[in-house]
mmCIF file of C-alpha atoms in Angstrom:
data_model
loop_
_atom_site.group_PDB
_atom_site.id
_atom_site.type_symbol
_atom_site.label_atom_id
_atom_site.label_comp_id
_atom_site.label_asym_id
_atom_site.label_seq_id
_atom_site.Cartn_x
_atom_site.Cartn_y
_atom_site.Cartn_z
ATOM 1 C CA UNK S 1 -27.718 -0.854 -67.506
ATOM 2 C CA UNK S 2 -28.005 -0.743 -71.357
ATOM 3 C CA UNK S 3 -24.723 0.987 -71.773
ATOM 4 C CA UNK S 4 -23.113 -1.507 -69.343
ATOM 5 C CA UNK S 5 -24.316 -4.482 -71.342
ATOM 6 C CA UNK S 6 -23.199 -2.963 -74.581
ATOM 7 C CA UNK S 7 -19.804 -2.382 -73.276
ATOM 8 C CA UNK S 8 -19.441 -5.962 -71.773
ATOM 9 C CA UNK S 9 -20.807 -7.332 -74.951
ATOM 10 C CA UNK S 10 -18.303 -5.447 -76.981
ATOM 11 C CA UNK S 11 -15.453 -6.779 -74.774
ATOM 12 C CA UNK S 12 -16.480 -10.317 -75.646
ATOM 13 C CA UNK S 13 -18.900 -11.211 -73.055
ATOM 14 C CA UNK S 14 -20.848 -14.288 -74.149
ATOM 15 C CA UNK S 15 -22.378 -15.545 -70.767
ATOM 16 C CA UNK S 16 -24.085 -13.405 -68.321
ATOM 17 C CA UNK S 17 -25.252 -14.675 -64.793
ATOM 18 C CA UNK S 18 -27.546 -12.556 -62.488
ATOM 19 C CA UNK S 19 -26.983 -13.421 -58.798
ATOM 20 C CA UNK S 20 -25.989 -11.946 -55.588
ATOM 21 C CA UNK S 21 -29.515 -11.202 -54.281
ATOM 22 C CA UNK S 22 -32.992 -12.655 -54.977
ATOM 23 C CA UNK S 23 -34.216 -11.257 -58.326
ATOM 24 C CA UNK S 24 -37.912 -11.905 -57.623
ATOM 25 C CA UNK S 25 -37.719 -10.143 -54.115
ATOM 26 C CA UNK S 26 -39.624 -7.296 -55.288
ATOM 27 C CA UNK S 27 -41.035 -5.985 -58.594
ATOM 28 C CA UNK S 28 -38.654 -3.271 -59.005
ATOM 29 C CA UNK S 29 -35.505 -5.822 -59.004
ATOM 30 C CA UNK S 30 -37.507 -8.180 -61.208
ATOM 31 C CA UNK S 31 -37.918 -5.250 -63.589
ATOM 32 C CA UNK S 32 -34.359 -4.289 -63.727
ATOM 33 C CA UNK S 33 -33.484 -8.086 -64.222
ATOM 34 C CA UNK S 34 -35.815 -8.227 -67.233
ATOM 35 C CA UNK S 35 -34.205 -4.964 -68.576
ATOM 36 C CA UNK S 36 -30.786 -6.551 -68.293
ATOM 37 C CA UNK S 37 -31.946 -9.861 -70.176
ATOM 38 C CA UNK S 38 -33.493 -7.795 -73.010
ATOM 39 C CA UNK S 39 -30.219 -5.761 -73.375
ATOM 40 C CA UNK S 40 -28.211 -8.859 -73.260
ATOM 41 C CA UNK S 41 -30.379 -10.556 -76.003
ATOM 42 C CA UNK S 42 -30.103 -7.371 -78.066
ATOM 43 C CA UNK S 43 -26.377 -7.578 -77.817
ATOM 44 C CA UNK S 44 -25.871 -11.073 -78.706
ATOM 45 C CA UNK S 45 -24.954 -12.488 -75.364
ATOM 46 C CA UNK S 46 -25.408 -16.242 -76.099
ATOM 47 C CA UNK S 47 -26.077 -17.499 -72.394
ATOM 48 C CA UNK S 48 -28.161 -15.640 -69.812
ATOM 49 C CA UNK S 49 -28.369 -17.314 -66.406
ATOM 50 C CA UNK S 50 -30.520 -16.429 -63.312
ATOM 51 C CA UNK S 51 -29.733 -17.719 -59.778
ATOM 52 C CA UNK S 52 -32.678 -17.798 -57.428
ATOM 53 C CA UNK S 53 -34.420 -19.347 -54.465
ATOM 54 C CA UNK S 54 -37.837 -19.282 -56.368
ATOM 55 C CA UNK S 55 -38.942 -16.673 -53.998
ATOM 56 C CA UNK S 56 -41.785 -15.410 -56.102
ATOM 57 C CA UNK S 57 -42.795 -17.789 -58.995
ATOM 58 C CA UNK S 58 -44.915 -15.192 -60.878
ATOM 59 C CA UNK S 59 -42.103 -12.657 -61.102
ATOM 60 C CA UNK S 60 -39.613 -15.591 -61.859
ATOM 61 C CA UNK S 61 -41.914 -16.432 -64.821
ATOM 62 C CA UNK S 62 -41.863 -12.909 -66.096
ATOM 63 C CA UNK S 63 -38.058 -13.021 -66.348
ATOM 64 C CA UNK S 64 -38.051 -16.554 -67.891
ATOM 65 C CA UNK S 65 -40.445 -15.409 -70.654
ATOM 66 C CA UNK S 66 -38.074 -12.457 -71.336
ATOM 67 C CA UNK S 67 -35.759 -14.949 -72.862
ATOM 68 C CA UNK S 68 -33.211 -16.271 -70.427
ATOM 69 C CA UNK S 69 -31.522 -19.410 -71.100
ATOM 70 C CA UNK S 70 -30.822 -21.176 -67.940
ATOM 71 C CA UNK S 71 -31.964 -20.989 -64.344
ATOM 72 C CA UNK S 72 -30.511 -22.302 -61.097
ATOM 73 C CA UNK S 73 -32.701 -22.721 -58.157
ATOM 74 C CA UNK S 74 -31.340 -23.317 -54.704
ATOM 75 C CA UNK S 75 -32.596 -26.438 -52.817
ATOM 76 C CA UNK S 76 -30.776 -26.799 -49.561
ATOM 77 C CA UNK S 77 -32.350 -30.175 -48.275
ATOM 78 C CA UNK S 78 -35.834 -31.483 -47.455
ATOM 79 C CA UNK S 79 -38.665 -29.009 -46.546
ATOM 80 C CA UNK S 80 -37.790 -28.626 -42.767
ATOM 81 C CA UNK S 81 -33.930 -28.046 -43.439
ATOM 82 C CA UNK S 82 -34.474 -25.841 -46.617
ATOM 83 C CA UNK S 83 -36.895 -23.740 -44.541
ATOM 84 C CA UNK S 84 -34.407 -23.370 -41.652
ATOM 85 C CA UNK S 85 -31.643 -22.441 -43.924
ATOM 86 C CA UNK S 86 -33.704 -19.725 -45.641
ATOM 87 C CA UNK S 87 -35.440 -18.594 -42.458
ATOM 88 C CA UNK S 88 -38.736 -18.839 -43.924
ATOM 89 C CA UNK S 89 -41.597 -21.301 -43.307
ATOM 90 C CA UNK S 90 -42.613 -21.486 -46.843
ATOM 91 C CA UNK S 91 -39.338 -21.219 -48.815
ATOM 92 C CA UNK S 92 -39.157 -24.936 -49.753
ATOM 93 C CA UNK S 93 -42.755 -24.942 -51.085
ATOM 94 C CA UNK S 94 -42.018 -21.785 -53.110
ATOM 95 C CA UNK S 95 -38.850 -23.341 -54.642
ATOM 96 C CA UNK S 96 -40.821 -26.421 -55.538
ATOM 97 C CA UNK S 97 -43.500 -24.405 -57.234
ATOM 98 C CA UNK S 98 -40.646 -22.793 -59.208
ATOM 99 C CA UNK S 99 -39.271 -26.175 -60.224
ATOM 100 C CA UNK S 100 -42.810 -27.228 -61.215
ATOM 101 C CA UNK S 101 -43.366 -24.151 -63.425
ATOM 102 C CA UNK S 102 -39.891 -24.233 -64.971
ATOM 103 C CA UNK S 103 -40.270 -27.872 -65.946
ATOM 104 C CA UNK S 104 -42.820 -26.704 -68.492
ATOM 105 C CA UNK S 105 -40.556 -24.063 -69.900
ATOM 106 C CA UNK S 106 -38.093 -24.382 -72.663
ATOM 107 C CA UNK S 107 -35.127 -23.583 -70.419
ATOM 108 C CA UNK S 108 -32.056 -25.114 -68.985
ATOM 109 C CA UNK S 109 -32.782 -26.010 -65.336
ATOM 110 C CA UNK S 110 -30.336 -26.527 -62.663
ATOM 111 C CA UNK S 111 -30.559 -26.798 -58.887
ATOM 112 C CA UNK S 112 -27.761 -26.073 -56.316
ATOM 113 C CA UNK S 113 -27.467 -27.604 -52.964
ATOM 114 C CA UNK S 114 -24.937 -26.828 -50.443
ATOM 115 C CA UNK S 115 -23.993 -29.659 -48.216
ATOM 116 C CA UNK S 116 -23.042 -29.195 -44.577
ATOM 117 C CA UNK S 117 -23.282 -31.311 -41.343
ATOM 118 C CA UNK S 118 -26.706 -29.980 -40.948
ATOM 119 C CA UNK S 119 -28.203 -31.286 -44.106
ATOM 120 C CA UNK S 120 -26.147 -34.240 -45.048
ATOM 121 C CA UNK S 121 -28.832 -36.621 -43.597
ATOM 122 C CA UNK S 122 -31.420 -35.121 -46.181
ATOM 123 C CA UNK S 123 -29.255 -35.606 -49.292
ATOM 124 C CA UNK S 124 -30.753 -38.900 -50.351
ATOM 125 C CA UNK S 125 -34.273 -37.568 -49.982
ATOM 126 C CA UNK S 126 -33.288 -34.164 -51.657
ATOM 127 C CA UNK S 127 -32.023 -36.041 -54.725
ATOM 128 C CA UNK S 128 -35.098 -38.302 -54.732
ATOM 129 C CA UNK S 129 -37.335 -35.286 -54.798
ATOM 130 C CA UNK S 130 -35.351 -33.355 -57.448
ATOM 131 C CA UNK S 131 -35.434 -36.524 -59.746
ATOM 132 C CA UNK S 132 -39.113 -35.971 -60.190
ATOM 133 C CA UNK S 133 -38.442 -32.714 -62.261
ATOM 134 C CA UNK S 134 -37.194 -31.880 -65.591
ATOM 135 C CA UNK S 135 -33.760 -30.807 -64.171
ATOM 136 C CA UNK S 136 -30.775 -30.781 -66.448
ATOM 137 C CA UNK S 137 -28.099 -30.732 -63.788
ATOM 138 C CA UNK S 138 -28.063 -31.194 -59.941
ATOM 139 C CA UNK S 139 -25.115 -29.283 -58.447
ATOM 140 C CA UNK S 140 -24.015 -30.367 -54.985
ATOM 141 C CA UNK S 141 -21.325 -28.296 -53.332
ATOM 142 C CA UNK S 142 -19.686 -28.455 -49.997
ATOM 143 C CA UNK S 143 -19.856 -25.542 -47.517
ATOM 144 C CA UNK S 144 -17.092 -23.162 -47.871
ATOM 145 C CA UNK S 145 -16.609 -21.908 -44.474
ATOM 146 C CA UNK S 146 -14.019 -21.419 -41.820
ATOM 147 C CA UNK S 147 -16.458 -22.705 -39.410
ATOM 148 C CA UNK S 148 -15.498 -26.262 -38.941
ATOM 149 C CA UNK S 149 -18.642 -27.182 -37.262
ATOM 150 C CA UNK S 150 -20.408 -27.023 -40.659
ATOM 151 C CA UNK S 151 -17.832 -28.735 -42.890
ATOM 152 C CA UNK S 152 -17.981 -32.653 -43.504
ATOM 153 C CA UNK S 153 -15.248 -34.740 -41.889
ATOM 154 C CA UNK S 154 -13.813 -37.762 -43.862
ATOM 155 C CA UNK S 155 -16.351 -40.179 -42.708
ATOM 156 C CA UNK S 156 -19.127 -37.742 -43.673
ATOM 157 C CA UNK S 157 -17.520 -37.091 -47.052
ATOM 158 C CA UNK S 158 -17.284 -40.727 -47.783
ATOM 159 C CA UNK S 159 -21.102 -40.877 -46.975
ATOM 160 C CA UNK S 160 -21.674 -37.854 -49.403
ATOM 161 C CA UNK S 161 -19.826 -39.597 -52.157
ATOM 162 C CA UNK S 162 -21.660 -42.843 -51.669
ATOM 163 C CA UNK S 163 -25.098 -41.212 -51.728
ATOM 164 C CA UNK S 164 -24.309 -39.321 -54.917
ATOM 165 C CA UNK S 165 -22.901 -42.355 -56.620
ATOM 166 C CA UNK S 166 -25.851 -44.414 -55.721
ATOM 167 C CA UNK S 167 -28.287 -41.725 -57.030
ATOM 168 C CA UNK S 168 -26.622 -41.138 -60.205
ATOM 169 C CA UNK S 169 -26.721 -44.728 -60.821
ATOM 170 C CA UNK S 170 -30.366 -45.150 -59.749
ATOM 171 C CA UNK S 171 -31.790 -42.279 -61.753
ATOM 172 C CA UNK S 172 -29.311 -41.702 -64.402
ATOM 173 C CA UNK S 173 -29.098 -38.023 -63.337
ATOM 174 C CA UNK S 174 -26.329 -35.458 -64.057
ATOM 175 C CA UNK S 175 -25.149 -34.733 -60.650
ATOM 176 C CA UNK S 176 -22.150 -32.480 -60.243
ATOM 177 C CA UNK S 177 -20.262 -32.039 -57.276
ATOM 178 C CA UNK S 178 -17.796 -29.637 -56.144
ATOM 179 C CA UNK S 179 -16.355 -31.654 -53.144
#
């Protein structure tokens, strides 16, 4: 891992994102992620970002304390919807615990919510919840799927934009959407 980070850095890499699986799923993965962060810091990589579901708050804090710059936590709706999406009865509570812990750290905190027909009805409530934490950016993305049963139609897209606009104005939040 060290050699890979050195090579990437020598090629001009300045930002590194670790994603594509849950970095806190087990201690071995967390330890590897921490090693990569240490190597990246040693090699002057300016921005290190981790994407997570907040699966294990203790392990997540270990990684944060190693020196990452940004953390993105997935929140896919209210408690019921998020737990259904993650197929876990306590996924939402773990994500909220991670948000609480991260709010006390000196780290850039973002969230990511993927909007589909199944969770559009929770968007307003989700933004209301997120507004209560020290979040720099709330990212909201449309579903990218060939399954038209999940994609928003034009009426739903208008509803989506109306909710986001209203909440931006109400809270003064930075809400980015890729719709």
